[in-house]
Amino acid sequence: MKKIIKRIQNAFKPREQLTDEVVLKFLKVLDNARAEEMSCGDLFMQLDEFVEREVNSKDAEKLMPLIHEHLDLCSECSDEYEALLAVLENTRE
Ligand SMILES: [Zn+2]
C-alpha cells in the first residue's frame, strides 16, 4: 500500500505534493470504479428489464448477474431499484 502511494505521489510530482489523504481518496475512487463493472448509467438503461424479470420471477439475478452485482455494491442504484420494484408490484395488484 505504501509503495503504491509513493508511486502515485511521484507521478504527480511536477504538480504539488499530494498528502496521503488525497492519495487514499484517489485510490478509493479507483477501487470503486473497479468494483462496479458497469456504470450507474449502464445499469439504469437495463433496470426496467431487470425489475420486470424479477417481478415475473424469471431469475433476473442469473440472467443479468452484472446488474445484480452492481445493485449489491451501489446504494444509489439499489434505492432506485427498490423504488421501481415497489411501483411495479403495486401496479400488478
Ligand atoms: Zn450505481
mmCIF file of C-alpha atoms and ligand atoms in Angstrom:
data_model
loop_
_atom_site.group_PDB
_atom_site.id
_atom_site.type_symbol
_atom_site.label_atom_id
_atom_site.label_comp_id
_atom_site.label_asym_id
_atom_site.label_seq_id
_atom_site.Cartn_x
_atom_site.Cartn_y
_atom_site.Cartn_z
ATOM 1 C CA MET A 1 0.000 0.000 0.000
ATOM 2 C CA LYS A 2 2.747 2.458 0.978
ATOM 3 C CA LYS A 3 4.568 1.635 -2.232
ATOM 4 C CA ILE A 4 1.557 2.456 -4.354
ATOM 5 C CA ILE A 5 1.068 5.736 -2.531
ATOM 6 C CA LYS A 6 4.685 6.608 -3.147
ATOM 7 C CA ARG A 7 4.357 5.795 -6.818
ATOM 8 C CA ILE A 8 1.276 7.934 -7.188
ATOM 9 C CA GLN A 9 2.977 10.751 -5.341
ATOM 10 C CA ASN A 10 5.903 10.516 -7.731
ATOM 11 C CA ALA A 11 3.576 10.579 -10.683
ATOM 12 C CA PHE A 12 2.111 13.839 -9.501
ATOM 13 C CA LYS A 13 5.416 15.360 -8.522
ATOM 14 C CA PRO A 14 5.530 18.041 -11.217
ATOM 15 C CA ARG A 15 2.497 19.492 -9.511
ATOM 16 C CA GLU A 16 2.036 19.823 -5.829
ATOM 17 C CA GLN A 17 2.985 17.226 -3.297
ATOM 18 C CA LEU A 18 -0.058 15.152 -2.519
ATOM 19 C CA THR A 19 -0.974 14.395 1.019
ATOM 20 C CA ASP A 20 -1.635 10.796 1.989
ATOM 21 C CA GLU A 21 -5.246 11.697 2.493
ATOM 22 C CA VAL A 22 -5.667 12.875 -1.077
ATOM 23 C CA VAL A 23 -3.913 9.814 -2.440
ATOM 24 C CA LEU A 24 -6.061 7.494 -0.357
ATOM 25 C CA LYS A 25 -9.176 9.219 -1.631
ATOM 26 C CA PHE A 26 -7.895 8.772 -5.152
ATOM 27 C CA LEU A 27 -7.257 5.077 -4.545
ATOM 28 C CA LYS A 28 -10.724 4.685 -3.144
ATOM 29 C CA VAL A 29 -12.224 6.151 -6.292
ATOM 30 C CA LEU A 30 -10.176 3.712 -8.370
ATOM 31 C CA ASP A 31 -11.314 0.851 -6.171
ATOM 32 C CA ASN A 32 -14.945 1.778 -6.576
ATOM 33 C CA ALA A 33 -14.555 2.066 -10.308
ATOM 34 C CA ARG A 34 -13.126 -1.419 -10.420
ATOM 35 C CA ALA A 35 -15.750 -2.885 -8.125
ATOM 36 C CA GLU A 36 -18.561 -1.615 -10.284
ATOM 37 C CA GLU A 37 -18.248 -3.468 -13.530
ATOM 38 C CA MET A 38 -20.899 -1.320 -15.072
ATOM 39 C CA SER A 39 -21.614 2.338 -14.599
ATOM 40 C CA CYS A 40 -24.769 3.614 -12.976
ATOM 41 C CA GLY A 41 -25.832 4.922 -16.375
ATOM 42 C CA ASP A 42 -25.434 1.483 -17.934
ATOM 43 C CA LEU A 43 -27.415 -0.065 -15.159
ATOM 44 C CA PHE A 44 -30.144 2.484 -15.464
ATOM 45 C CA MET A 45 -30.825 1.535 -19.060
ATOM 46 C CA GLN A 46 -31.382 -2.099 -18.084
ATOM 47 C CA LEU A 47 -33.001 -1.623 -14.721
ATOM 48 C CA ASP A 48 -36.531 -1.742 -16.137
ATOM 49 C CA GLU A 49 -35.876 -5.095 -17.715
ATOM 50 C CA PHE A 50 -34.221 -6.443 -14.608
ATOM 51 C CA VAL A 51 -37.069 -5.421 -12.341
ATOM 52 C CA GLU A 52 -39.645 -6.761 -14.761
ATOM 53 C CA ARG A 53 -37.911 -10.134 -14.777
ATOM 54 C CA GLU A 54 -37.691 -10.055 -11.036
ATOM 55 C CA VAL A 55 -41.409 -9.363 -10.715
ATOM 56 C CA ASN A 56 -42.188 -12.165 -13.154
ATOM 57 C CA SER A 57 -39.768 -14.430 -11.259
ATOM 58 C CA LYS A 58 -37.664 -15.107 -14.291
ATOM 59 C CA ASP A 59 -34.404 -15.498 -12.406
ATOM 60 C CA ALA A 60 -33.270 -11.950 -13.000
ATOM 61 C CA GLU A 61 -30.157 -12.475 -10.892
ATOM 62 C CA LYS A 62 -28.932 -15.305 -13.085
ATOM 63 C CA LEU A 63 -29.877 -13.709 -16.373
ATOM 64 C CA MET A 64 -28.391 -10.335 -15.527
ATOM 65 C CA PRO A 65 -25.658 -11.006 -12.989
ATOM 66 C CA LEU A 66 -23.826 -7.742 -13.618
ATOM 67 C CA ILE A 67 -26.875 -5.771 -12.653
ATOM 68 C CA HIS A 68 -27.368 -7.822 -9.551
ATOM 69 C CA GLU A 69 -23.735 -7.309 -8.638
ATOM 70 C CA HIS A 70 -23.910 -3.583 -9.169
ATOM 71 C CA LEU A 71 -27.055 -3.299 -7.072
ATOM 72 C CA ASP A 72 -25.192 -5.062 -4.296
ATOM 73 C CA LEU A 73 -22.361 -2.553 -4.431
ATOM 74 C CA CYS A 74 -24.118 0.683 -5.233
ATOM 75 C CA SER A 75 -26.615 2.014 -2.732
ATOM 76 C CA GLU A 76 -27.836 4.712 -5.107
ATOM 77 C CA CYS A 77 -28.865 2.254 -7.791
ATOM 78 C CA SER A 78 -30.184 -0.132 -5.207
ATOM 79 C CA ASP A 79 -32.505 2.599 -3.916
ATOM 80 C CA GLU A 80 -33.634 3.231 -7.457
ATOM 81 C CA TYR A 81 -34.232 -0.469 -7.926
ATOM 82 C CA GLU A 82 -36.268 -0.789 -4.732
ATOM 83 C CA ALA A 83 -38.413 2.149 -5.784
ATOM 84 C CA LEU A 84 -39.023 0.734 -9.240
ATOM 85 C CA LEU A 85 -39.793 -2.672 -7.798
ATOM 86 C CA ALA A 86 -42.323 -1.191 -5.415
ATOM 87 C CA VAL A 87 -44.034 0.683 -8.250
ATOM 88 C CA LEU A 88 -44.243 -2.420 -10.434
ATOM 89 C CA GLU A 89 -45.536 -4.574 -7.637
ATOM 90 C CA ASN A 90 -48.207 -2.033 -6.830
ATOM 91 C CA THR A 91 -49.397 -1.748 -10.402
ATOM 92 C CA ARG A 92 -49.839 -5.505 -10.588
ATOM 93 C CA GLU A 93 -52.468 -5.564 -7.885
HETATM 94 ZN ZN ZN B 1 -24.821 2.534 -9.367
#
